[in-house]
Short mmCIF file of C-alpha atoms and ligand atoms in Angstrom, two decimals:
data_model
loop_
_atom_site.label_atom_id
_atom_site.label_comp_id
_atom_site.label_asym_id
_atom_site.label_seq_id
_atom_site.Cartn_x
_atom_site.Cartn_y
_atom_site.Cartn_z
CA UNK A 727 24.69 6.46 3.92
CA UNK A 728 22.84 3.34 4.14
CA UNK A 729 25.84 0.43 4.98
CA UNK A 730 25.71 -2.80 2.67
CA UNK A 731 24.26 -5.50 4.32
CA UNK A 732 23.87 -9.02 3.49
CA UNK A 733 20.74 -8.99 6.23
CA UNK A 734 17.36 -9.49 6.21
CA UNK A 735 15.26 -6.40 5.61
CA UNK A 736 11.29 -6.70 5.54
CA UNK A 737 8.90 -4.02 4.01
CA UNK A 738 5.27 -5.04 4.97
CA UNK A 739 2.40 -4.76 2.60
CA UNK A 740 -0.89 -3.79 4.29
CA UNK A 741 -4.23 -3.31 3.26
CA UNK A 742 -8.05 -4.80 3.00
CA UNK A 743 -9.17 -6.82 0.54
CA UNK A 744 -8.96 -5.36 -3.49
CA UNK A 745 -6.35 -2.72 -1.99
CA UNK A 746 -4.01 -3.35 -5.31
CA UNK A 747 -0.93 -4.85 -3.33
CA UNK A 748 -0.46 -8.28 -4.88
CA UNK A 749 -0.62 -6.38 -8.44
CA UNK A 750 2.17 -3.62 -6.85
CA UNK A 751 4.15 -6.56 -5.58
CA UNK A 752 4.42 -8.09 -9.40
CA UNK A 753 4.82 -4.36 -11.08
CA UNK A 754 7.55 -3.96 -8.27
CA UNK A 755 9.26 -7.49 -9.40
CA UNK A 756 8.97 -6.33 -13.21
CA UNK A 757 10.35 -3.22 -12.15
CA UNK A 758 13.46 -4.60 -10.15
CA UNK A 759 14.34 -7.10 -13.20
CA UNK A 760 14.88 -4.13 -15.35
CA UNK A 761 17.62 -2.48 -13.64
CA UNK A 762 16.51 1.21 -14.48
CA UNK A 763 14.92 2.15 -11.50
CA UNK A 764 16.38 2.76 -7.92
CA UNK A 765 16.31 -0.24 -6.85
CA UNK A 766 17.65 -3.41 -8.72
CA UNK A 767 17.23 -7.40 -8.54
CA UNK A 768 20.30 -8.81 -6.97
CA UNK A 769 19.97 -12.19 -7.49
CA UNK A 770 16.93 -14.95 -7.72
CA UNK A 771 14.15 -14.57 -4.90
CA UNK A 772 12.05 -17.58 -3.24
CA UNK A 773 9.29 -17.90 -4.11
CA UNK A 774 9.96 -17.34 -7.72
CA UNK A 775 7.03 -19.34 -9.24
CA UNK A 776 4.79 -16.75 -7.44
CA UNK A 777 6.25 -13.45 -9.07
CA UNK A 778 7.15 -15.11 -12.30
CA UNK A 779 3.31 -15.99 -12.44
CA UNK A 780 1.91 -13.27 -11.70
CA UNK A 781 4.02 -11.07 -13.62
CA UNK A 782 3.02 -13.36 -16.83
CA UNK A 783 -0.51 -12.44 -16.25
CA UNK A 784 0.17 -8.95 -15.66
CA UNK A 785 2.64 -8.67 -19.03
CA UNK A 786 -0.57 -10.34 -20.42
CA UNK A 787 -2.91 -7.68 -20.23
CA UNK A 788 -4.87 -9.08 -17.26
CA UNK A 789 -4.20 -8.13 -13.68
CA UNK A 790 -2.75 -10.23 -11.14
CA UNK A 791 -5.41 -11.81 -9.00
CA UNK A 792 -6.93 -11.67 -5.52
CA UNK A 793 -5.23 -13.74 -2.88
CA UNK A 794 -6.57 -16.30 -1.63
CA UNK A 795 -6.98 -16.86 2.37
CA UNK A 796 -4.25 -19.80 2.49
CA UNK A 797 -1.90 -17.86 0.60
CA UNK A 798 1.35 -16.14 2.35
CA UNK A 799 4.22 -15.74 0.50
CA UNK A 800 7.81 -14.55 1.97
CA UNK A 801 9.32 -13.31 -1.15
CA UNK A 802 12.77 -12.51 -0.52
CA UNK A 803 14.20 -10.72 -3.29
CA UNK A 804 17.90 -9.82 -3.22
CA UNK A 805 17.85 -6.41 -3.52
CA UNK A 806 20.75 -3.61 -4.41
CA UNK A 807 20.78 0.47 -4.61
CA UNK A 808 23.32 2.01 -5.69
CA UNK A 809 23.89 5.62 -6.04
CA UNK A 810 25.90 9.04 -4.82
CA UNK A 811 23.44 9.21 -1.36
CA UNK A 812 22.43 5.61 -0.76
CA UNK A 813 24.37 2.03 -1.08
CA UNK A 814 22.16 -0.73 -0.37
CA UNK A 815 22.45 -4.87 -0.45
CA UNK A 816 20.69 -7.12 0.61
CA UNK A 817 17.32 -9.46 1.15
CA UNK A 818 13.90 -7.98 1.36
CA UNK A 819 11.35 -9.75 2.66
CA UNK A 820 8.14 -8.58 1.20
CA UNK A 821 5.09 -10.93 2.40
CA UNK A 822 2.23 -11.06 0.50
CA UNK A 823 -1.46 -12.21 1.72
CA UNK A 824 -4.88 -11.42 1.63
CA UNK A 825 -6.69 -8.76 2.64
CA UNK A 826 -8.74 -10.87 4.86
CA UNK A 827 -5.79 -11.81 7.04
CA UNK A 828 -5.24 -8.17 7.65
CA UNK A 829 -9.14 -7.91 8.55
CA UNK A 830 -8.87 -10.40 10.71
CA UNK A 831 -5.71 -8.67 12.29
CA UNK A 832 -8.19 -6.00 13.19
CA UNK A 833 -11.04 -7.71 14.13
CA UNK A 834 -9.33 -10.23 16.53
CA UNK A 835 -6.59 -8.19 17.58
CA UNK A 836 -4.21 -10.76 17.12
CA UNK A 837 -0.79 -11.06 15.02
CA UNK A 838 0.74 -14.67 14.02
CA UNK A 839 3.79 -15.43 14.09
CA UNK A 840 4.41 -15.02 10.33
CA UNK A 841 3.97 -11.40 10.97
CA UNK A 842 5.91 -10.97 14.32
CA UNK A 843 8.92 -12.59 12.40
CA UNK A 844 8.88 -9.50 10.05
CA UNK A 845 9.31 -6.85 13.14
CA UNK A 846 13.00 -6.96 13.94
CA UNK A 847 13.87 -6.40 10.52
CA UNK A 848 11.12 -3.94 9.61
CA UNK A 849 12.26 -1.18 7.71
CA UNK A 850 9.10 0.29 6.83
CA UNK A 851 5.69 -0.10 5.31
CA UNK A 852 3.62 0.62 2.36
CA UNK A 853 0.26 1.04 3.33
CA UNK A 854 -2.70 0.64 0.51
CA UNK A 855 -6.51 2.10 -0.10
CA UNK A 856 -7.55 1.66 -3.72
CA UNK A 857 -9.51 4.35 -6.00
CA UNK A 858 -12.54 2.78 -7.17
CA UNK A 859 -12.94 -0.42 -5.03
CA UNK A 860 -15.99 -1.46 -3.77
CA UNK A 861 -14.32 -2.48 -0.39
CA UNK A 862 -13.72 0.95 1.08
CA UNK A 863 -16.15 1.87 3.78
CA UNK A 864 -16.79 5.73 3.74
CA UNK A 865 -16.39 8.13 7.01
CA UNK A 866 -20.20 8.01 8.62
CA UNK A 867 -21.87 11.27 7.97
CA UNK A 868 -24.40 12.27 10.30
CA UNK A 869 -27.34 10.40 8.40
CA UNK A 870 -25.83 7.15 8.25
CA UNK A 871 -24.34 7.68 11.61
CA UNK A 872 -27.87 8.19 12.96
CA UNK A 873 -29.37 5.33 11.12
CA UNK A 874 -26.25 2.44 12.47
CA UNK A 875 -26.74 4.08 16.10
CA UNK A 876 -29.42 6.20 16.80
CA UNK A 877 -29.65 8.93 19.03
CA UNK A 878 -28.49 8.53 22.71
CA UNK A 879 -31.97 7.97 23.85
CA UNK A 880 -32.88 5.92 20.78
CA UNK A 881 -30.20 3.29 20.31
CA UNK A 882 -31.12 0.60 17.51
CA UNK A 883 -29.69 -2.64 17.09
CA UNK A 884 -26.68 -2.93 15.29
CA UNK A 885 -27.78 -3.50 11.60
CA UNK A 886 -29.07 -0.14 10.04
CA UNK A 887 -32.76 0.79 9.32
CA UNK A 888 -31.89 -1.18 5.35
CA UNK A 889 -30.47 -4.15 7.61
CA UNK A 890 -27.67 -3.44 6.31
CA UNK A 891 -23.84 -4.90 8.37
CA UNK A 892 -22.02 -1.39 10.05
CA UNK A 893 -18.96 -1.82 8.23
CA UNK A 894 -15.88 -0.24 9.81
CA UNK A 895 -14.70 2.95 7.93
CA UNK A 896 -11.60 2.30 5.98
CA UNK A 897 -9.78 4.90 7.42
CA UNK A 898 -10.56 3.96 11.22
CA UNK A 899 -8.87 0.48 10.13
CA UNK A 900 -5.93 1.97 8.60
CA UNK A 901 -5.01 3.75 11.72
CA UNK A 902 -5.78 0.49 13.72
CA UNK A 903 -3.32 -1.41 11.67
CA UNK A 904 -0.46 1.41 12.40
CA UNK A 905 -1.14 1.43 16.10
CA UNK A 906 -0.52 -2.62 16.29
CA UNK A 907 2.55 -2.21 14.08
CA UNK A 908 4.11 0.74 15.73
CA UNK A 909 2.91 -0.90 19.53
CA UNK A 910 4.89 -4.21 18.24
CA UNK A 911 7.89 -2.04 17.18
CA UNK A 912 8.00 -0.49 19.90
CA UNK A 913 7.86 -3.83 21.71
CA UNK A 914 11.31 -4.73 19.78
CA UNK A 915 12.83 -2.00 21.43
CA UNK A 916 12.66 -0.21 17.98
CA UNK A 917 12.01 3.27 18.89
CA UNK A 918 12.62 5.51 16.10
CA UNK A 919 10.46 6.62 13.65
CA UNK A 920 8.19 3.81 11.49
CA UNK A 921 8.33 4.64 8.00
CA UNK A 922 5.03 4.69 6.44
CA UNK A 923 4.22 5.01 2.85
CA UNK A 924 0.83 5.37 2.17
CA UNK A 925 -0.34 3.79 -1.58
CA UNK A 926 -3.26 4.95 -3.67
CA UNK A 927 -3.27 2.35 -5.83
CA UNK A 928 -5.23 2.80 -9.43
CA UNK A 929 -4.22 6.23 -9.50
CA UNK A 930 -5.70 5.83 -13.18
CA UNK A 931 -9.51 5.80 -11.29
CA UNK A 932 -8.83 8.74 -9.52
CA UNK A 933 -11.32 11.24 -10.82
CA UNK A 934 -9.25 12.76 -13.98
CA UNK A 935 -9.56 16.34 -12.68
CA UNK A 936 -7.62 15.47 -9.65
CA UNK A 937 -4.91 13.19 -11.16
CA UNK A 938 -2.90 16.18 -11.15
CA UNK A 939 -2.85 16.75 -7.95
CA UNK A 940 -0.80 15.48 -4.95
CA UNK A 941 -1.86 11.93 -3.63
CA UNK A 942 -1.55 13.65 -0.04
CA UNK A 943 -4.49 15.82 -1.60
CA UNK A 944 -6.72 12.48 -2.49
CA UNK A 945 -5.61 11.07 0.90
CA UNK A 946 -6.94 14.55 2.72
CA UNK A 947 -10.27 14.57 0.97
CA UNK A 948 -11.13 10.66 1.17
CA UNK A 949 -10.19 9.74 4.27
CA UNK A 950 -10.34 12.97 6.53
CA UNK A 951 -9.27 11.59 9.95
CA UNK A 952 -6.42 9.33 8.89
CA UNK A 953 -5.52 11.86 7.04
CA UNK A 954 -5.68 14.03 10.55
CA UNK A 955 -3.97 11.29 12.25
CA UNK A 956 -0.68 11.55 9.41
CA UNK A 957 -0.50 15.05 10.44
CA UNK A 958 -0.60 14.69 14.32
CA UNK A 959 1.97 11.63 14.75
CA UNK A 960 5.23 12.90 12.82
CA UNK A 961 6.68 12.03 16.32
CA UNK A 962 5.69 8.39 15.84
CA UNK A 963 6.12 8.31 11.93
CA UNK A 964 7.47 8.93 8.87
CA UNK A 965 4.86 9.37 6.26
CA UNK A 966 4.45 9.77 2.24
CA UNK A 967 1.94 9.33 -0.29
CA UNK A 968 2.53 7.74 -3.33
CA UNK A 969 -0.12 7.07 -5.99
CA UNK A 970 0.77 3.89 -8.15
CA UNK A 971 -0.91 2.96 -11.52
CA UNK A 972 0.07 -0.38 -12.44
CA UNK A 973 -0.37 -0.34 -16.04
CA UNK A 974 -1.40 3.37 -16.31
CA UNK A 975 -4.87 2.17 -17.02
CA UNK A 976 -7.76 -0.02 -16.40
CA UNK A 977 -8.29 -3.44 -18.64
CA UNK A 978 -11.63 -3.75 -17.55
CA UNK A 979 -13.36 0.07 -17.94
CA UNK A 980 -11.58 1.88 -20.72
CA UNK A 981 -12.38 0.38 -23.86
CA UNK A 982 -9.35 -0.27 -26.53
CA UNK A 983 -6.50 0.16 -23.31
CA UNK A 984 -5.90 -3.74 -23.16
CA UNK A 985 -4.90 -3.76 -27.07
CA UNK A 986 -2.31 -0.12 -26.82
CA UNK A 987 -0.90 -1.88 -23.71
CA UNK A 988 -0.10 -4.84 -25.41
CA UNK A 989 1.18 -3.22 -28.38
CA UNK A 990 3.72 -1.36 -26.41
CA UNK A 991 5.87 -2.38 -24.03
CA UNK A 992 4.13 -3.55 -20.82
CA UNK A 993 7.54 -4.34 -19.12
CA UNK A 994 7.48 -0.09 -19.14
CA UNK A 995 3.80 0.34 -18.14
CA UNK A 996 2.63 2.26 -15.19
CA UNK A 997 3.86 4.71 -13.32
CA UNK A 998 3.87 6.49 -9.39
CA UNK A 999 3.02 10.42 -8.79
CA UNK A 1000 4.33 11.46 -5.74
CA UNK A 1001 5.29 14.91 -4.21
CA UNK A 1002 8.88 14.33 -2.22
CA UNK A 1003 10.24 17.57 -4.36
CA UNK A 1004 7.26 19.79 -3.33
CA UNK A 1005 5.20 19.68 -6.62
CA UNK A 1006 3.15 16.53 -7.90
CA UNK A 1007 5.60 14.57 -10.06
CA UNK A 1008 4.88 11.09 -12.44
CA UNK A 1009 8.22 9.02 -13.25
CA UNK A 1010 8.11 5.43 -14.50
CA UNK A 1011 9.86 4.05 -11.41
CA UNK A 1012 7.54 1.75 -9.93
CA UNK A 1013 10.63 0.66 -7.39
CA UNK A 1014 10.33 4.37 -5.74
CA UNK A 1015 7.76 3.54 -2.75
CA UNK A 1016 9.61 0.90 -2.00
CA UNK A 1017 13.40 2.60 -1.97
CA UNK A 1018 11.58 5.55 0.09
CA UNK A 1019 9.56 3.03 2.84
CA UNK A 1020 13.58 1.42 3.44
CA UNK A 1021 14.83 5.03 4.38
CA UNK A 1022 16.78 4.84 1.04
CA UNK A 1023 15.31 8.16 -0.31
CA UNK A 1024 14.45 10.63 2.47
CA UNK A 1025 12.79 13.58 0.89
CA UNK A 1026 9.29 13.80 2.25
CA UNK A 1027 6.43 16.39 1.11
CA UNK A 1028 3.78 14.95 4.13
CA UNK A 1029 3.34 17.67 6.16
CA UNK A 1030 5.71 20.59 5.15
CA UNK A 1031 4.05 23.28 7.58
CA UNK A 1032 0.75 20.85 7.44
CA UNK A 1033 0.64 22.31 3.95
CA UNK A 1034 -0.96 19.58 1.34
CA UNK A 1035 1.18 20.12 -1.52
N1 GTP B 2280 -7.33 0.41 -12.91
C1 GTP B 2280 -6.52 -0.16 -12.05
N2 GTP B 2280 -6.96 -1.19 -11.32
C2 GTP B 2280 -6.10 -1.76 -10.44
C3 GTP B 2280 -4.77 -1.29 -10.26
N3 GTP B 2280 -4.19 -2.05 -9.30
C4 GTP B 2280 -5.12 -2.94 -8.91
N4 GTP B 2280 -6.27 -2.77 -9.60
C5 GTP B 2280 -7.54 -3.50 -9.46
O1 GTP B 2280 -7.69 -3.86 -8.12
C6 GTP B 2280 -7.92 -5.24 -8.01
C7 GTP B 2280 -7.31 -5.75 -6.75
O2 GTP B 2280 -5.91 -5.65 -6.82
P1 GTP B 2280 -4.98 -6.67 -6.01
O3 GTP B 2280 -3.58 -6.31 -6.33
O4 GTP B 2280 -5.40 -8.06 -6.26
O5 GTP B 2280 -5.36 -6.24 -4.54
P2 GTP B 2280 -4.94 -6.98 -3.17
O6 GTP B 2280 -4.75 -5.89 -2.16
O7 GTP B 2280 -3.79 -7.88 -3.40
O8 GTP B 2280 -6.26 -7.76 -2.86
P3 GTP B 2280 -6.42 -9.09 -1.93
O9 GTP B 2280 -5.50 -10.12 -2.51
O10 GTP B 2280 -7.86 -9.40 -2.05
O11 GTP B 2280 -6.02 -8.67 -0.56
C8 GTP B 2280 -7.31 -5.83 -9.30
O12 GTP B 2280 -7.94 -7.03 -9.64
C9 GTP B 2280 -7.59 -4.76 -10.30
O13 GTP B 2280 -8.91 -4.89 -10.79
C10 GTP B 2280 -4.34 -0.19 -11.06
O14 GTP B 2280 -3.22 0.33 -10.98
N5 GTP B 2280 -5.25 0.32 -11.93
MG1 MG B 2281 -3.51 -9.86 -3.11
#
């Protein structure tokens, strides 16, 4: 049993650019205001005007927008949990900036200081890719490996044969950005196991025939060697998948959902699939990634016998 604390606690956001975490962030506020989920609002957060804004738009029918480079908010929401196998109170700290800092976090290889004050307190982190966005870079296959580098004896420059930029593959990043965050842990003498859970965000662009199925299962077949990487370093983390649908559509690409969304109750919208009890599961409780990346829910389906559930 988690022991009430009036603490600190951060949860760190990370993903590239279009990833869906601002929009998670504001479904996660929504979420917390309403009391019905596992975790609850304890109180009023800084950095208010940001949430409050954001979740107008998204109670709107338009999503939350991109973040801009400048922008880093703290949010610190006073948080509670309360129930038979967890009791929980305190701050969370959940940071929110672009996806080009966190580019930049792998390019440079350096961390600021707004993210080093997050490590002592880091309970865990929610890690994003997004179905459908233009800014994931696919695994080279052995064509477009061939056309970036060549053969051994027949290296070409770096720009492929279209002159097209090698972009890193999404998944190589991910892993980068664990490595830093577990090797900074680490460096805060934190040596147990980094929760980790991983978000497919727009679950509702996932290819309908496999919405049913497990987001470990997306996670396997999209990105094969992070995927790999989950599976080989359960003495390093502790991972889930989660897929998160913010309004349990798109506003933009199915015609007619804007005007149903708004004629229901948005406050209610959404909803996560995830497989902690063995089988793929929806509920409406977009505060469940969250309560399981703080340790406050500790089933875990990732890697039952290496099994994709
Ligand atoms: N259909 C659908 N689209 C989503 C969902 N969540 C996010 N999106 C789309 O993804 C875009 C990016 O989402 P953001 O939440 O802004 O992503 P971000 O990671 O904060 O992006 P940066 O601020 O650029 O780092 C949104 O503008 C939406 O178009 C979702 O649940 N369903
Ligand atoms: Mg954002």
């Amino acid at each position: 049993m988690t022991k009430p604390t009036a603490n600190n606690h951060s949860v760190l956001l990370v993903g590239g650019p279009d990833a869906g975490k601002t929009n998670f962030l504001i479904r996660l506020w929504i979420a917390l205001q309403s009391g019905e989920g596992r975790l609850q609002s304890d109180g009023l957060p800084e950095d208010m005007e940001y949430l409050n804004a954001g979740a107008q738009t998204l109670l709107g029918g338009e999503f939350a927008p991109r973040t801009s480079r400048e922008v880093h908010t703290r949010n610190v929401i006073p948080v509670r949990a309360t129930s038979n196998r967890s009791d929980f109170r305190g701050q969370l700290v959940v940071p929110d900036s672009s996806g080009e800092e966190w580019m930049l976090i792998h390019r440079n290889r350096e961390w600021s200081e707004r993210w080093e004050e997050a490590i002592p307190s880091l309970l865990g982190c929610l890690l994003f890719v997004r179905a459908g966005s233009l800014e994931i870079h696919a695994p080279l296959d052995w064509v477009s490996c061939f056309d970036y580098f060549g053969t051994a004896d027949n290296l070409p420059d770096a720009p492929d044969s279209d002159g097209e930029e090698f972009a890193m593959p999404t998944q190589v990043v991910l892993i980068d950005w664990l490595q830093c965050l577990r090797a900074a842990v680490s460096a805060h003498g934190g040596g147990s196991l980094l929760r980790v859970g991983v978000i497919v965000s727009a679950w509702d662009r996932v290819p309908t025939e496999q919405q049913g199925e497990a987001p470990q299962s997306y996670v396997a077949k999209n990105f094969p060697m992070f995927h790999d990487f989950i599976l080989s370093n359960r003495e390093r983390f502790a991972f889930e998948c989660f897929g998160v649908s913010i309004v349990g559509g798109d506003f933009e690409f199915a015609p007619g959902f804007r005007e149903n969304y708004l004629r229901g109750v948005p406050a209610q919208a959404g909803y996560v699939v995830h497989a902690l009890g063995g089988v793929p599961t929806r509920t409406g409780d977009h505060t469940l990634p969250l309560a399981w990346a703080m340790g406050l829910v500790t089933e875990s389906a990732v890697g039952r016998d290496g099994a994709v559930p």
